[in-house]
Amino acid sequence: SFGFGQVGGELLAIHPDYVLAVLMQSELEEYNQKLEQRSTASFRYWQDALIGRRPFVQIKHQAPFTKHQEQQVYLNPLARTYFDPQAKQYRF
């Protein structure tokens, strides 16, 4: 601490090889399948952004909650949004 009220912290960094090494074979295969799906979706998104089919960054113009819900959202640490696939936006 520098004496200005900052709080110290610690970080434990573990190389992914050590984490993956303790997985069972079935868990590792499931992880690799999910990784492949995420990589494919990410690549498709990147390609669509490069050729102009979609914006690279999707700018939000409003919060996923109304002004009336604002205090409830801010004061509830368990408040979560969900994605509405029909409206293609997050809602509370």
XYZ file of C-alpha atoms in Angstrom:
92
model
C 0.000 0.000 0.000
C 1.133 3.525 -0.707
C -0.699 4.876 2.333
C -3.509 6.364 0.291
C -6.101 3.741 1.130
C -5.423 1.360 -1.743
C -6.059 -2.276 -1.055
C -3.366 -4.789 -1.912
C -4.095 -7.901 -3.879
C -2.573 -11.184 -4.931
C -2.804 -13.101 -8.157
C -2.259 -16.774 -8.778
C -1.583 -17.524 -12.434
C -1.749 -21.137 -13.579
C -0.692 -22.168 -17.056
C -3.584 -23.772 -18.986
C -1.486 -26.886 -19.633
C -1.574 -27.689 -15.918
C -5.333 -27.206 -15.731
C -6.001 -29.311 -18.831
C -3.618 -32.033 -17.628
C -5.858 -32.886 -14.666
C -9.006 -33.370 -16.774
C -10.245 -36.846 -17.527
C -10.214 -37.883 -21.193
C -13.989 -37.419 -21.566
C -13.836 -33.957 -19.978
C -10.950 -32.982 -22.257
C -12.856 -34.144 -25.342
C -15.942 -32.191 -24.239
C -13.762 -29.111 -23.652
C -12.164 -29.464 -27.095
C -15.598 -29.747 -28.755
C -16.774 -26.560 -27.040
C -13.506 -24.846 -27.927
C -13.965 -25.788 -31.580
C -17.521 -24.419 -31.563
C -16.378 -21.136 -30.004
C -13.486 -20.856 -32.467
C -15.773 -21.489 -35.442
C -18.315 -18.911 -34.247
C -15.553 -16.390 -33.557
C -14.009 -16.911 -36.990
C -17.410 -16.488 -38.683
C -18.083 -13.285 -36.736
C -14.642 -11.913 -37.669
C -15.145 -12.739 -41.349
C -18.617 -11.150 -41.363
C -17.182 -8.010 -39.781
C -14.359 -7.848 -42.329
C -16.687 -8.009 -45.325
C -19.243 -5.617 -43.823
C -22.106 -7.981 -43.033
C -22.128 -6.868 -39.412
C -20.353 -4.270 -37.338
C -17.238 -5.388 -35.491
C -18.428 -3.626 -32.326
C -22.123 -3.588 -31.560
C -22.859 -0.272 -29.870
C -25.606 -0.291 -27.275
C -27.907 2.707 -27.288
C -29.728 1.924 -24.066
C -29.339 -0.117 -20.906
C -31.025 -3.543 -20.736
C -33.238 -2.220 -17.946
C -35.713 0.644 -17.695
C -35.221 3.801 -15.650
C -37.780 2.396 -13.207
C -35.686 -0.793 -12.703
C -32.369 1.060 -12.343
C -32.201 1.188 -8.536
C -33.288 -2.453 -8.241
C -30.535 -3.515 -10.653
C -27.771 -1.469 -9.053
C -28.581 -2.556 -5.503
C -29.025 -6.263 -6.232
C -25.686 -8.077 -6.659
C -27.556 -11.083 -8.079
C -29.328 -9.095 -10.806
C -28.701 -10.643 -14.227
C -29.771 -9.910 -17.764
C -30.804 -12.437 -20.368
C -30.480 -12.349 -24.136
C -33.720 -12.076 -26.066
C -32.964 -13.802 -29.403
C -36.064 -12.395 -31.132
C -35.257 -8.778 -30.260
C -31.515 -9.521 -30.503
C -30.784 -7.594 -27.325
C -30.289 -8.096 -23.619
C -33.176 -7.619 -21.211
C -33.572 -7.550 -17.462
